[in-house]
Coordinates of N, CA and C in Angstrom, one line a residue:
M236 N 0.8 -1.2 0.0 CA 0.0 0.0 0.0 C 0.9 1.2 0.0
E237 N 0.6 2.2 -0.8 CA 1.3 3.4 -0.9 C 0.5 4.6 -0.5
F238 N 1.0 5.4 0.4 CA 0.3 6.6 0.8 C 1.0 7.8 0.2
L239 N 0.2 8.7 -0.3 CA 0.6 10.0 -0.9 C 0.1 11.1 -0.1
Y240 N 0.9 12.1 0.1 CA 0.4 13.3 0.9 C 0.1 14.4 -0.1
A241 N -1.1 15.0 0.1 CA -1.5 16.1 -0.7 C -1.4 17.4 0.1
A242 N -1.4 18.5 -0.5 CA -1.4 19.8 0.2 C -2.7 19.9 1.1
H243 N -2.6 20.6 2.2 CA -3.7 20.7 3.1 C -4.7 21.6 2.4
L244 N -5.9 21.7 2.9 CA -7.0 22.5 2.3 C -6.7 24.0 2.3
G245 N -6.0 24.5 3.3 CA -5.5 25.8 3.2 C -6.6 26.9 3.2
T246 N -6.2 28.1 2.8 CA -7.1 29.2 2.7 C -7.6 29.4 1.3
C247 N -8.9 29.2 1.1 CA -9.4 29.3 -0.2 C -10.9 29.7 -0.2
E248 N -11.4 30.1 -1.3 CA -12.8 30.5 -1.3 C -13.8 29.4 -0.9
P249 N -13.6 28.2 -1.4 CA -14.6 27.1 -0.9 C -14.6 27.0 0.6
I250 N -13.5 27.1 1.3 CA -13.5 27.0 2.7 C -14.2 28.2 3.3
L251 N -13.9 29.3 2.8 CA -14.6 30.5 3.3 C -16.1 30.4 3.1
A252 N -16.6 29.9 2.0 CA -18.0 29.7 1.8 C -18.6 28.8 2.9
I253 N -17.9 27.7 3.2 CA -18.4 26.8 4.3 C -18.4 27.5 5.6
L254 N -17.4 28.2 5.9 CA -17.3 29.0 7.2 C -18.5 30.0 7.3
K255 N -18.7 30.7 6.2 CA -19.8 31.7 6.2 C -21.1 31.0 6.4
R256 N -21.3 29.9 5.8 CA -22.6 29.1 5.9 C -22.7 28.7 7.4
R257 N -21.7 28.2 8.0 CA -21.7 27.7 9.4 C -22.0 28.9 10.3
L258 N -21.4 30.1 10.0 CA -21.6 31.3 10.7 C -23.1 31.7 10.7
D259 N -23.6 31.7 9.5 CA -25.0 32.1 9.3 C -25.9 31.2 10.1
Q260 N -25.6 29.9 10.1 CA -26.4 28.9 10.9 C -26.3 29.2 12.4
A261 N -25.1 29.5 12.9 CA -24.9 29.8 14.3 C -25.6 31.1 14.7
M262 N -25.5 32.1 13.8 CA -26.2 33.4 14.0 C -27.7 33.2 14.2
G263 N -28.3 32.2 13.4 CA -29.7 31.9 13.5 C -30.1 31.3 14.9
E264 N -29.1 30.8 15.6 CA -29.4 30.2 16.9 C -29.5 31.3 18.0
L265 N -29.0 32.5 17.7 CA -29.0 33.6 18.7 C -30.3 34.3 18.8
Q266 N -30.6 34.7 20.0 CA -31.9 35.4 20.2 C -31.9 36.7 19.5
V267 N -30.8 37.5 19.5 CA -30.7 38.8 18.8 C -29.5 38.7 18.0
P268 N -29.6 38.2 16.7 CA -28.4 38.0 15.9 C -27.9 39.4 15.3
D269 N -27.1 40.1 16.2 CA -26.6 41.4 15.8 C -25.1 41.2 15.6
P270 N -24.6 41.4 14.4 CA -23.2 41.2 14.1 C -22.3 42.2 14.9
Q271 N -22.8 43.4 15.2 CA -22.0 44.4 15.9 C -21.6 44.0 17.4
N272 N -22.5 43.2 18.0 CA -22.2 42.8 19.4 C -21.9 41.3 19.5
T273 N -21.7 40.7 18.4 CA -21.4 39.2 18.3 C -20.0 39.0 17.9
G274 N -19.2 38.5 18.8 CA -17.8 38.2 18.4 C -17.7 36.8 17.8
I275 N -16.8 36.6 16.9 CA -16.6 35.3 16.3 C -15.2 34.8 16.8
I276 N -15.1 33.5 17.2 CA -13.9 32.9 17.5 C -13.7 31.7 16.5
L277 N -12.8 31.9 15.6 CA -12.4 30.8 14.6 C -11.5 29.9 15.4
L278 N -12.0 28.7 15.6 CA -11.3 27.7 16.5 C -10.7 26.6 15.6
A279 N -9.4 26.4 15.7 CA -8.7 25.4 15.0 C -7.8 24.6 16.0
R280 N -7.3 23.5 15.5 CA -6.5 22.6 16.4 C -5.2 23.3 16.8
G281 N -4.6 23.9 15.8 CA -3.3 24.5 16.0 C -2.2 23.5 15.6
S282 N -1.0 24.0 15.4 CA 0.1 23.2 14.9 C 1.4 23.8 15.3
S283 N 2.4 23.0 15.3 CA 3.8 23.5 15.5 C 4.3 24.1 14.3
D284 N 3.6 24.0 13.2 CA 3.9 24.7 11.9 C 3.3 26.0 11.9
R285 N 4.1 27.1 12.0 CA 3.6 28.4 12.0 C 2.9 28.8 10.7
V286 N 3.2 28.2 9.6 CA 2.6 28.5 8.3 C 1.1 28.0 8.4
A287 N 0.9 26.9 9.0 CA -0.5 26.3 9.1 C -1.3 27.3 10.0
N288 N -0.7 27.7 11.1 CA -1.4 28.6 12.0 C -1.7 29.9 11.3
G289 N -0.8 30.3 10.5 CA -1.0 31.6 9.7 C -2.1 31.5 8.7
H290 N -2.4 30.3 8.2 CA -3.5 30.1 7.4 C -4.8 30.3 8.1
V291 N -4.9 29.9 9.4 CA -6.0 30.1 10.2 C -6.3 31.6 10.4
A292 N -5.2 32.3 10.7 CA -5.3 33.8 10.9 C -5.8 34.4 9.6
E293 N -5.2 34.0 8.5 CA -5.6 34.5 7.2 C -7.1 34.3 6.9
M294 N -7.6 33.1 7.2 CA -9.0 32.7 7.1 C -9.9 33.6 8.0
A295 N -9.4 33.9 9.2 CA -10.2 34.8 10.1 C -10.3 36.2 9.5
R296 N -9.2 36.6 8.9 CA -9.2 37.9 8.2 C -10.2 38.0 7.1
W297 N -10.2 36.9 6.3 CA -11.1 36.8 5.1 C -12.6 36.8 5.7
L298 N -12.8 36.1 6.7 CA -14.2 36.1 7.3 C -14.6 37.5 7.8
F299 N -13.6 38.2 8.4 CA -13.9 39.5 8.9 C -14.2 40.5 7.7
E300 N -13.4 40.4 6.7 CA -13.6 41.3 5.6 C -14.9 41.0 4.7
S301 N -15.4 39.8 4.9 CA -16.5 39.4 4.0 C -17.8 39.5 4.8
G302 N -17.8 40.0 6.0 CA -19.0 40.1 6.8 C -19.2 41.4 7.5
E303 N -20.1 41.4 8.4 CA -20.5 42.6 9.2 C -20.0 42.6 10.6
H304 N -19.3 41.5 11.0 CA -18.9 41.4 12.4 C -17.7 42.3 12.7
D305 N -17.8 42.9 13.9 CA -16.7 43.9 14.3 C -15.5 43.1 14.9
L306 N -15.7 41.9 15.2 CA -14.6 41.2 15.9 C -14.6 39.7 15.5
V307 N -13.5 39.3 14.9 CA -13.2 37.9 14.5 C -11.8 37.6 15.0
D308 N -11.7 36.7 15.9 CA -10.4 36.3 16.5 C -10.2 34.8 16.2
I309 N -9.0 34.4 16.5 CA -8.6 32.9 16.4 C -8.3 32.4 17.7
A310 N -8.5 31.1 17.9 CA -8.1 30.3 19.1 C -7.8 28.9 18.7
F311 N -7.0 28.2 19.5 CA -6.6 26.9 19.2 C -6.9 26.0 20.4
T312 N -7.1 24.7 20.0 CA -7.4 23.7 21.1 C -6.2 22.8 21.4
G313 N -5.1 22.9 20.7 CA -4.0 22.1 20.9 C -2.7 22.7 20.4
V314 N -1.6 22.3 20.9 CA -0.2 22.7 20.5 C 0.1 24.1 20.7
T315 N -0.7 25.0 20.2 CA -0.3 26.5 20.3 C -1.4 27.3 20.9
H316 N -1.1 28.6 21.0 CA -2.0 29.5 21.7 C -2.4 30.6 20.8
P317 N -3.4 31.4 21.1 CA -4.2 31.5 22.3 C -5.3 30.4 22.4
R318 N -5.7 30.1 23.6 CA -6.7 29.1 23.9 C -8.1 29.7 23.8
L319 N -9.1 28.9 23.6 CA -10.5 29.4 23.5 C -10.9 30.2 24.7
E320 N -10.6 29.8 25.9 CA -11.1 30.5 27.1 C -10.5 31.9 27.2
R321 N -9.2 32.0 26.8 CA -8.6 33.3 26.9 C -9.2 34.3 25.9
V322 N -9.4 33.8 24.7 CA -10.0 34.7 23.6 C -11.4 35.0 24.0
A323 N -12.2 34.1 24.5 CA -13.6 34.4 24.9 C -13.5 35.5 26.0
Q324 N -12.6 35.4 27.0 CA -12.5 36.4 28.0 C -12.2 37.8 27.4
Q325 N -11.3 37.8 26.5 CA -11.0 39.1 25.8 C -12.2 39.7 25.1
Q326 N -12.9 38.8 24.4 CA -14.1 39.3 23.7 C -15.2 39.9 24.7
V327 N -15.3 39.2 25.8 CA -16.3 39.7 26.8 C -15.8 41.1 27.3
R328 N -14.5 41.2 27.6 CA -13.9 42.5 28.1 C -14.1 43.6 27.1
L329 N -14.2 43.2 25.8 CA -14.4 44.2 24.7 C -15.8 44.6 24.5
G330 N -16.7 43.9 25.2 CA -18.1 44.3 25.2 C -19.0 43.4 24.3
M331 N -18.5 42.3 23.8 CA -19.3 41.4 23.0 C -20.4 40.8 24.0
M332 N -21.6 40.8 23.5 CA -22.8 40.3 24.2 C -23.1 38.8 23.8
Q333 N -22.6 38.5 22.6 CA -22.8 37.1 22.1 C -21.5 36.7 21.5
I334 N -21.2 35.4 21.6 CA -19.9 34.9 21.0 C -20.3 33.6 20.2
I335 N -19.8 33.6 19.0 CA -19.9 32.3 18.2 C -18.6 31.7 18.1
I336 N -18.5 30.4 18.5 CA -17.4 29.6 18.4 C -17.5 28.8 17.1
L337 N -16.6 29.1 16.1 CA -16.8 28.5 14.8 C -15.6 27.6 14.5
P338 N -15.9 26.3 14.6 CA -14.8 25.3 14.4 C -14.3 25.3 13.0
Y339 N -13.0 25.2 12.9 CA -12.3 25.1 11.6 C -11.7 23.6 11.6
Y340 N -12.6 22.7 11.6 CA -12.3 21.3 11.7 C -13.0 20.5 10.6
L341 N -12.3 19.5 10.0 CA -12.8 18.8 8.9 C -13.8 17.6 9.4
F342 N -13.6 17.2 10.6 CA -14.5 16.1 11.1 C -14.6 16.1 12.6
T343 N -15.5 15.3 13.1 CA -15.7 15.3 14.5 C -14.6 14.4 15.2
G344 N -14.6 14.4 16.5 CA -13.6 13.7 17.3 C -13.5 14.2 18.7
R345 N -12.4 13.8 19.3 CA -12.2 14.2 20.7 C -12.1 15.7 20.9
L346 N -11.5 16.4 20.0 CA -11.3 17.8 20.1 C -12.7 18.6 20.0
I347 N -13.5 18.1 19.1 CA -14.8 18.7 18.9 C -15.7 18.5 20.2
E348 N -15.6 17.3 20.7 CA -16.3 17.0 22.0 C -15.7 17.9 23.1
R349 N -14.4 18.1 23.1 CA -13.8 19.0 24.1 C -14.4 20.4 24.0
T350 N -14.5 20.9 22.7 CA -15.0 22.3 22.5 C -16.5 22.4 23.0
K351 N -17.3 21.3 22.9 CA -18.6 21.4 23.5 C -18.6 21.6 25.0
H352 N -17.7 20.9 25.7 CA -17.6 21.1 27.1 C -17.0 22.5 27.5
Q353 N -16.1 23.0 26.7 CA -15.5 24.3 26.9 C -16.6 25.4 26.7
A354 N -17.4 25.2 25.7 CA -18.5 26.2 25.5 C -19.5 26.2 26.6
A355 N -19.8 25.0 27.1 CA -20.7 24.9 28.3 C -20.1 25.6 29.5
N356 N -18.8 25.4 29.7 CA -18.1 26.0 30.8 C -18.1 27.5 30.7
L357 N -17.9 28.0 29.5 CA -17.9 29.4 29.2 C -19.2 30.0 29.5
Q358 N -20.3 29.3 29.1 CA -21.7 29.8 29.4 C -21.9 29.9 30.9
R359 N -21.4 29.0 31.7 CA -21.6 29.0 33.1 C -20.7 30.2 33.7
Q360 N -19.5 30.4 33.1 CA -18.7 31.4 33.6 C -19.2 32.8 33.3
Y361 N -19.8 32.9 32.2 CA -20.4 34.2 31.7 C -21.9 34.1 31.4
P362 N -22.7 34.0 32.4 CA -24.1 33.7 32.2 C -24.8 34.8 31.4
H363 N -24.3 36.0 31.5 CA -24.9 37.2 30.8 C -24.5 37.2 29.3
I364 N -23.6 36.3 28.8 CA -23.2 36.3 27.4 C -23.9 35.1 26.8
R365 N -24.3 35.3 25.6 CA -24.9 34.1 24.8 C -23.9 33.5 23.9
F366 N -23.6 32.2 24.1 CA -22.7 31.5 23.3 C -23.4 30.6 22.3
A367 N -22.9 30.5 21.1 CA -23.4 29.6 20.1 C -22.2 28.9 19.4
R368 N -22.3 27.7 19.0 CA -21.3 26.9 18.4 C -21.7 26.6 16.9
G369 N -20.8 26.8 16.0 CA -21.0 26.3 14.7 C -20.6 24.9 14.6
E370 N -21.0 24.2 13.5 CA -20.6 22.8 13.3 C -19.3 22.7 12.6
Y371 N -18.7 21.6 12.8 CA -17.4 21.3 12.1 C -17.8 21.0 10.6
F372 N -16.8 21.0 9.7 CA -17.1 20.7 8.3 C -17.6 19.3 8.2
G373 N -18.5 19.0 7.2 CA -19.0 17.7 7.0 C -18.8 17.3 5.5
F374 N -19.9 16.8 5.0 CA -19.8 16.3 3.6 C -20.3 17.4 2.6
E375 N -19.7 18.6 2.8 CA -20.0 19.7 1.9 C -19.5 19.4 0.5
E376 N -20.2 19.9 -0.5 CA -19.7 19.8 -1.9 C -18.4 20.4 -2.1
E377 N -18.1 21.5 -1.4 CA -16.8 22.2 -1.6 C -15.7 21.3 -1.1
I378 N -15.9 20.6 -0.1 CA -14.8 19.7 0.4 C -14.5 18.6 -0.6
F379 N -15.5 18.0 -1.2 CA -15.3 17.0 -2.2 C -14.6 17.6 -3.4
Q380 N -14.9 18.8 -3.8 CA -14.3 19.4 -4.9 C -12.8 19.7 -4.6
L381 N -12.5 20.2 -3.4 CA -11.1 20.4 -3.0 C -10.3 19.1 -3.0
L382 N -10.9 18.1 -2.4 CA -10.2 16.8 -2.4 C -9.9 16.2 -3.8
E383 N -10.9 16.4 -4.7 CA -10.7 16.0 -6.1 C -9.5 16.8 -6.7
Q384 N -9.4 18.1 -6.4 CA -8.3 18.9 -7.0 C -7.0 18.4 -6.4
R385 N -7.0 18.1 -5.1 CA -5.7 17.6 -4.5 C -5.3 16.3 -5.1
I386 N -6.2 15.4 -5.3 CA -5.9 14.1 -5.8 C -5.4 14.2 -7.3
Q387 N -6.0 15.1 -8.0 CA -5.6 15.3 -9.4 C -4.2 15.9 -9.5
A388 N -3.8 16.7 -8.5 CA -2.5 17.4 -8.4 C -1.4 16.4 -8.1
L389 N -1.8 15.2 -7.5 CA -0.7 14.2 -7.2 C -0.2 13.6 -8.5

């Protein structure tokens, strides 16, 4: 059996489209979906590869520039910082009344389960703030198209 490594999904329009769709879904869960007082935390695993972490920051910037939200930050669940709790604390201090945690994950697993617990803990810690979580990526058409491109590039 031979394994070939393809380039990661990276920062691209199809991923941005998925994140925007997930953001719209999460905004729909809020009682008062106001982008001006709703912070977004783009949550990724994190890596020891600073280029990969830079792609997360770049995607957060794209998300900021493509929407109406005043605050889009990044946080990580492993390997690197800042952590979700610290970023949520900063957004609360900046006056956000609602916070959306938007996972930048391709599939479910232990880290997604951890983020559910973290979001519940944040809700208990800040009962006056409304938290919503977006879903991880699933079987979106954009993912299949990107995978096909990566396979063809091999």
